[in-house]
Amino acid sequence: MKRRSDRWTVVRFVAQSATVGLAIAFLVVLVRPDLVNPPRERPNAPVNSYADAVAASSPAVANIYTERTLTPPGVGAGGTLRGGFLGSGVVIDREGYLVTNWHVVQGADQIRVQLADGRVAAPEIVGTDPETELALLKIDLPDLPSIELGWSDELEVGDVVLAIGNSLGLSQTVTMGIVSATGRGQLNVAVFEDFIQTDAAINIGNSGGALINSRGELVGVNTAVTSSSARNQAPPAGIGFAIPVNLVRGVMAQLIEHGRVIRGYLGTEVVDVSSREAAARGIYGPAVQLRTVTGPAESAGLRAGDILTHVAGQRVFYRQQAMNIVASTQPGERIEVRATRLDGGTITTFAVLEERPPQEGS
């Protein structure tokens, strides 16, 4: 009996030791998983590889497929066609908000979002802002990836950037380039323009996709490429444009909170005035001229034909600049406006801004 008792004592000791050992091993794996599955080393990895940046951001870049009913030119009633279109989008957070270009979803009868992991969802349109070419969608799926947002105001010409999107229907296509310029406007792509210019290749299907920096942070939303107006001439290569992420942040926040973007409105239409034309009025450098005057501008005493030189204390040189200053000011705020009259006189006045009326497609 004693020998049998000793045997069971040994068995219990071994079992207890094994249990304790497994518990310790579990804790080690929980705290230091790298000891069991060490990170994959790439002994011959290129020094200038951007694989880590792509791996961190690409799961949040989605394909967008839309269908629209089209009426070809010259075709009467009943001659409509259904067309399929490509685009891209970026999952901004794990709640399912996804940003893309307005033209990607404009007029769509059906929208389908496909994530990088293959899952498909029909999104809700939270809001659109045609004036910046942005749209915000929302998808309802668990365990969504998201992308880290960078700061576009930190970009400098020469910084490396990568464009990720559904290029020509080839999902998760990555192209590389540099920032060629910042603050590009007067492209007639959107009403309010402040584009990042890049030579990273942007093709059909890339619209709404991610422009990331070398750390994998989103710095822009790819939007447009230049086109050639000359017949039988290929479009210029290496010139694409992206909406800066700082602008995306503001538009997204307002669409979530209000369903629209609230902007200031002066009640004017303006056109650019060249340096030569301005000089004839005694103004040094280009400026903008009022074509029509209504609402707040009319109440402030401005007239059609006045040449604006300063808005809210800033010297304005171009139409786009003046519009951006007014739009970025909240309705109800009072701003100072300085202008030169056609007869050579000057006026300094104050206008209380209204809310900019909704634009087509908003």
Short mmCIF file of N, CA and C in Angstrom, two decimals, residues 32-127:
data_model
loop_
_atom_site.label_atom_id
_atom_site.label_comp_id
_atom_site.label_asym_id
_atom_site.label_seq_id
_atom_site.Cartn_x
_atom_site.Cartn_y
_atom_site.Cartn_z
N ARG A 32 4.91 38.34 -23.86
CA ARG A 32 5.99 38.44 -24.87
C ARG A 32 5.75 37.46 -26.02
N PRO A 33 4.74 37.72 -26.87
CA PRO A 33 4.46 36.80 -27.98
C PRO A 33 5.61 36.69 -28.96
N ASP A 34 6.47 37.70 -28.98
CA ASP A 34 7.59 37.66 -29.91
C ASP A 34 8.59 36.56 -29.60
N LEU A 35 8.57 36.06 -28.33
CA LEU A 35 9.49 34.98 -27.97
C LEU A 35 9.09 33.67 -28.64
N VAL A 36 7.76 33.51 -28.89
CA VAL A 36 7.27 32.30 -29.54
C VAL A 36 7.24 32.47 -31.05
N ASN A 37 6.74 33.64 -31.49
CA ASN A 37 6.69 33.95 -32.92
C ASN A 37 7.49 35.22 -33.19
N PRO A 38 8.79 35.11 -33.23
CA PRO A 38 9.61 36.29 -33.45
C PRO A 38 9.29 36.95 -34.78
N PRO A 39 9.39 38.28 -34.87
CA PRO A 39 9.09 38.98 -36.13
C PRO A 39 9.95 38.47 -37.27
N ARG A 40 9.31 38.41 -38.43
CA ARG A 40 10.02 37.91 -39.61
C ARG A 40 11.14 38.87 -39.99
N GLU A 41 12.32 38.35 -40.09
CA GLU A 41 13.46 39.18 -40.47
C GLU A 41 13.71 39.06 -41.96
N ARG A 42 14.10 40.17 -42.55
CA ARG A 42 14.41 40.19 -43.97
C ARG A 42 15.87 40.60 -44.11
N PRO A 43 16.77 39.62 -44.03
CA PRO A 43 18.20 39.96 -44.04
C PRO A 43 18.64 40.73 -45.28
N ASN A 44 17.92 40.52 -46.39
CA ASN A 44 18.31 41.19 -47.63
C ASN A 44 17.31 42.27 -48.03
N ALA A 45 16.52 42.78 -47.05
CA ALA A 45 15.52 43.80 -47.35
C ALA A 45 16.19 45.08 -47.85
N PRO A 46 15.60 45.72 -48.86
CA PRO A 46 16.18 46.98 -49.36
C PRO A 46 16.17 48.05 -48.27
N VAL A 47 17.19 48.88 -48.29
CA VAL A 47 17.29 49.95 -47.29
C VAL A 47 16.14 50.93 -47.42
N ASN A 48 15.70 51.22 -48.64
CA ASN A 48 14.67 52.22 -48.87
C ASN A 48 13.29 51.62 -49.12
N SER A 49 13.01 50.46 -48.55
CA SER A 49 11.71 49.82 -48.73
C SER A 49 10.64 50.57 -47.94
N TYR A 50 9.42 50.64 -48.55
CA TYR A 50 8.28 51.26 -47.88
C TYR A 50 7.22 50.20 -47.57
N ALA A 51 7.65 48.95 -47.48
CA ALA A 51 6.72 47.85 -47.23
C ALA A 51 5.99 48.02 -45.91
N ASP A 52 6.67 48.49 -44.87
CA ASP A 52 6.02 48.66 -43.57
C ASP A 52 4.93 49.72 -43.63
N ALA A 53 5.19 50.81 -44.36
CA ALA A 53 4.18 51.87 -44.49
C ALA A 53 2.95 51.36 -45.23
N VAL A 54 3.16 50.59 -46.28
CA VAL A 54 2.05 50.04 -47.05
C VAL A 54 1.28 49.03 -46.21
N ALA A 55 2.00 48.17 -45.49
CA ALA A 55 1.34 47.16 -44.66
C ALA A 55 0.47 47.81 -43.58
N ALA A 56 0.92 48.95 -43.06
CA ALA A 56 0.17 49.62 -41.99
C ALA A 56 -1.09 50.30 -42.50
N SER A 57 -1.09 50.75 -43.74
CA SER A 57 -2.19 51.57 -44.25
C SER A 57 -3.10 50.89 -45.25
N SER A 58 -2.58 49.98 -46.05
CA SER A 58 -3.37 49.41 -47.15
C SER A 58 -4.61 48.64 -46.71
N PRO A 59 -4.64 47.98 -45.53
CA PRO A 59 -5.89 47.30 -45.14
C PRO A 59 -7.08 48.24 -45.04
N ALA A 60 -6.84 49.53 -44.81
CA ALA A 60 -7.93 50.50 -44.67
C ALA A 60 -8.35 51.11 -46.00
N VAL A 61 -7.69 50.76 -47.10
CA VAL A 61 -8.04 51.29 -48.42
C VAL A 61 -8.99 50.30 -49.10
N ALA A 62 -10.18 50.77 -49.44
CA ALA A 62 -11.23 49.91 -49.99
C ALA A 62 -11.49 50.21 -51.46
N ASN A 63 -12.03 49.22 -52.15
CA ASN A 63 -12.52 49.41 -53.52
C ASN A 63 -13.97 49.86 -53.45
N ILE A 64 -14.35 50.78 -54.33
CA ILE A 64 -15.75 51.20 -54.42
C ILE A 64 -16.23 50.93 -55.85
N TYR A 65 -17.35 50.21 -55.95
CA TYR A 65 -17.96 49.91 -57.23
C TYR A 65 -19.36 50.53 -57.25
N THR A 66 -19.65 51.28 -58.29
CA THR A 66 -20.97 51.93 -58.38
C THR A 66 -21.63 51.59 -59.71
N GLU A 67 -22.94 51.72 -59.70
CA GLU A 67 -23.73 51.58 -60.93
C GLU A 67 -24.59 52.81 -61.09
N ARG A 68 -24.69 53.29 -62.33
CA ARG A 68 -25.49 54.48 -62.61
C ARG A 68 -26.32 54.25 -63.87
N THR A 69 -27.44 54.95 -63.93
CA THR A 69 -28.27 54.93 -65.12
C THR A 69 -27.87 56.11 -65.99
N LEU A 70 -27.47 55.83 -67.21
CA LEU A 70 -26.95 56.86 -68.11
C LEU A 70 -27.86 57.04 -69.31
N THR A 71 -27.94 58.29 -69.78
CA THR A 71 -28.65 58.58 -71.02
C THR A 71 -27.66 59.15 -72.02
N PRO A 72 -27.23 58.36 -72.99
CA PRO A 72 -26.23 58.84 -73.95
C PRO A 72 -26.75 60.06 -74.71
N PRO A 73 -25.85 60.98 -75.11
CA PRO A 73 -26.26 62.16 -75.86
C PRO A 73 -27.00 61.78 -77.14
N GLY A 74 -28.09 62.48 -77.41
CA GLY A 74 -28.83 62.24 -78.64
C GLY A 74 -29.81 61.10 -78.58
N VAL A 75 -29.89 60.42 -77.43
CA VAL A 75 -30.81 59.29 -77.29
C VAL A 75 -32.07 59.78 -76.58
N GLY A 76 -33.21 59.44 -77.12
CA GLY A 76 -34.47 59.88 -76.54
C GLY A 76 -34.85 59.10 -75.30
N ALA A 77 -36.09 59.37 -74.84
CA ALA A 77 -36.59 58.69 -73.64
C ALA A 77 -36.60 57.18 -73.87
N GLY A 78 -36.23 56.46 -72.83
CA GLY A 78 -36.20 55.00 -72.92
C GLY A 78 -34.87 54.47 -73.42
N GLY A 79 -33.96 55.36 -73.79
CA GLY A 79 -32.67 54.90 -74.30
C GLY A 79 -31.57 54.92 -73.26
N THR A 80 -31.91 54.62 -72.01
CA THR A 80 -30.92 54.67 -70.94
C THR A 80 -30.07 53.41 -70.89
N LEU A 81 -28.90 53.55 -70.32
CA LEU A 81 -27.98 52.43 -70.15
C LEU A 81 -27.54 52.37 -68.69
N ARG A 82 -27.18 51.19 -68.22
CA ARG A 82 -26.60 51.03 -66.89
C ARG A 82 -25.10 50.89 -67.05
N GLY A 83 -24.36 51.68 -66.28
CA GLY A 83 -22.91 51.64 -66.38
C GLY A 83 -22.28 51.36 -65.03
N GLY A 84 -21.16 50.65 -65.04
CA GLY A 84 -20.41 50.37 -63.82
C GLY A 84 -19.17 51.24 -63.75
N PHE A 85 -18.83 51.71 -62.55
CA PHE A 85 -17.71 52.62 -62.39
C PHE A 85 -16.83 52.20 -61.21
N LEU A 86 -15.56 52.60 -61.27
CA LEU A 86 -14.58 52.23 -60.25
C LEU A 86 -14.20 53.43 -59.40
N GLY A 87 -13.84 53.15 -58.17
CA GLY A 87 -13.31 54.18 -57.29
C GLY A 87 -12.65 53.54 -56.09
N SER A 88 -12.20 54.36 -55.18
CA SER A 88 -11.54 53.89 -53.97
C SER A 88 -12.06 54.69 -52.78
N GLY A 89 -11.79 54.21 -51.59
CA GLY A 89 -12.15 54.92 -50.37
C GLY A 89 -11.20 54.55 -49.26
N VAL A 90 -11.22 55.32 -48.18
CA VAL A 90 -10.32 55.07 -47.05
C VAL A 90 -11.14 55.00 -45.77
N VAL A 91 -11.00 53.89 -45.04
CA VAL A 91 -11.68 53.75 -43.75
C VAL A 91 -10.93 54.61 -42.73
N ILE A 92 -11.61 55.62 -42.21
CA ILE A 92 -10.97 56.60 -41.34
C ILE A 92 -10.92 56.13 -39.89
N ASP A 93 -11.96 55.42 -39.45
CA ASP A 93 -11.95 54.94 -38.07
C ASP A 93 -12.71 53.63 -37.97
N ARG A 94 -12.64 53.00 -36.81
CA ARG A 94 -13.24 51.67 -36.61
C ARG A 94 -14.75 51.73 -36.46
N GLU A 95 -15.33 52.93 -36.41
CA GLU A 95 -16.78 53.06 -36.40
C GLU A 95 -17.37 52.85 -37.79
N GLY A 96 -16.51 52.83 -38.80
CA GLY A 96 -16.98 52.53 -40.14
C GLY A 96 -17.07 53.71 -41.08
N TYR A 97 -16.60 54.89 -40.65
CA TYR A 97 -16.62 56.05 -41.55
C TYR A 97 -15.56 55.88 -42.63
N LEU A 98 -15.97 56.15 -43.85
CA LEU A 98 -15.09 55.95 -45.00
C LEU A 98 -15.19 57.18 -45.89
N VAL A 99 -14.05 57.77 -46.22
CA VAL A 99 -14.03 58.98 -47.03
C VAL A 99 -13.65 58.62 -48.47
N THR A 100 -14.27 59.32 -49.41
CA THR A 100 -13.97 59.12 -50.82
C THR A 100 -14.21 60.43 -51.56
N ASN A 101 -14.12 60.41 -52.88
CA ASN A 101 -14.44 61.60 -53.67
C ASN A 101 -15.93 61.66 -53.96
N TRP A 102 -16.44 62.88 -54.05
CA TRP A 102 -17.85 63.06 -54.37
C TRP A 102 -18.18 62.47 -55.74
N HIS A 103 -17.29 62.69 -56.72
CA HIS A 103 -17.61 62.22 -58.06
C HIS A 103 -17.65 60.70 -58.15
N VAL A 104 -17.06 60.00 -57.17
CA VAL A 104 -17.11 58.54 -57.16
C VAL A 104 -18.53 58.04 -56.90
N VAL A 105 -19.28 58.75 -56.04
CA VAL A 105 -20.63 58.30 -55.68
C VAL A 105 -21.73 59.17 -56.29
N GLN A 106 -21.35 60.22 -56.98
CA GLN A 106 -22.33 61.16 -57.55
C GLN A 106 -23.29 60.44 -58.50
N GLY A 107 -24.59 60.55 -58.24
CA GLY A 107 -25.59 59.97 -59.12
C GLY A 107 -25.64 58.46 -59.13
N ALA A 108 -25.02 57.81 -58.17
CA ALA A 108 -24.97 56.34 -58.16
C ALA A 108 -26.30 55.75 -57.73
N ASP A 109 -26.78 54.75 -58.47
CA ASP A 109 -27.97 54.01 -58.08
C ASP A 109 -27.63 52.93 -57.06
N GLN A 110 -26.43 52.43 -57.14
CA GLN A 110 -25.99 51.38 -56.24
C GLN A 110 -24.52 51.58 -55.92
N ILE A 111 -24.15 51.40 -54.65
CA ILE A 111 -22.75 51.54 -54.23
C ILE A 111 -22.36 50.28 -53.46
N ARG A 112 -21.20 49.76 -53.77
CA ARG A 112 -20.69 48.58 -53.07
C ARG A 112 -19.25 48.85 -52.66
N VAL A 113 -18.95 48.59 -51.39
CA VAL A 113 -17.60 48.78 -50.86
C VAL A 113 -16.99 47.41 -50.58
N GLN A 114 -15.80 47.19 -51.10
CA GLN A 114 -15.09 45.94 -50.84
C GLN A 114 -13.79 46.24 -50.11
N LEU A 115 -13.65 45.67 -48.91
CA LEU A 115 -12.44 45.89 -48.12
C LEU A 115 -11.29 45.06 -48.66
N ALA A 116 -10.10 45.39 -48.19
CA ALA A 116 -8.90 44.68 -48.64
C ALA A 116 -8.94 43.21 -48.26
N ASP A 117 -9.69 42.86 -47.18
CA ASP A 117 -9.78 41.45 -46.77
C ASP A 117 -10.88 40.70 -47.50
N GLY A 118 -11.53 41.36 -48.47
CA GLY A 118 -12.53 40.70 -49.29
C GLY A 118 -13.96 40.91 -48.86
N ARG A 119 -14.21 41.42 -47.67
CA ARG A 119 -15.58 41.62 -47.21
C ARG A 119 -16.25 42.75 -48.00
N VAL A 120 -17.56 42.61 -48.19
CA VAL A 120 -18.32 43.55 -49.01
C VAL A 120 -19.45 44.13 -48.17
N ALA A 121 -19.72 45.43 -48.34
CA ALA A 121 -20.80 46.09 -47.63
C ALA A 121 -21.46 47.13 -48.52
N ALA A 122 -22.76 47.35 -48.28
CA ALA A 122 -23.49 48.44 -48.94
C ALA A 122 -23.47 49.63 -47.98
N PRO A 123 -22.82 50.73 -48.34
CA PRO A 123 -22.64 51.83 -47.39
C PRO A 123 -23.84 52.76 -47.33
N GLU A 124 -23.92 53.49 -46.22
CA GLU A 124 -24.84 54.61 -46.06
C GLU A 124 -24.06 55.88 -46.43
N ILE A 125 -24.69 56.78 -47.16
CA ILE A 125 -24.07 58.08 -47.45
C ILE A 125 -24.37 59.03 -46.30
N VAL A 126 -23.35 59.37 -45.53
CA VAL A 126 -23.52 60.27 -44.39
C VAL A 126 -23.71 61.70 -44.87
N GLY A 127 -22.94 62.10 -45.86
CA GLY A 127 -23.04 63.44 -46.41
C GLY A 127 -22.04 63.63 -47.53
#
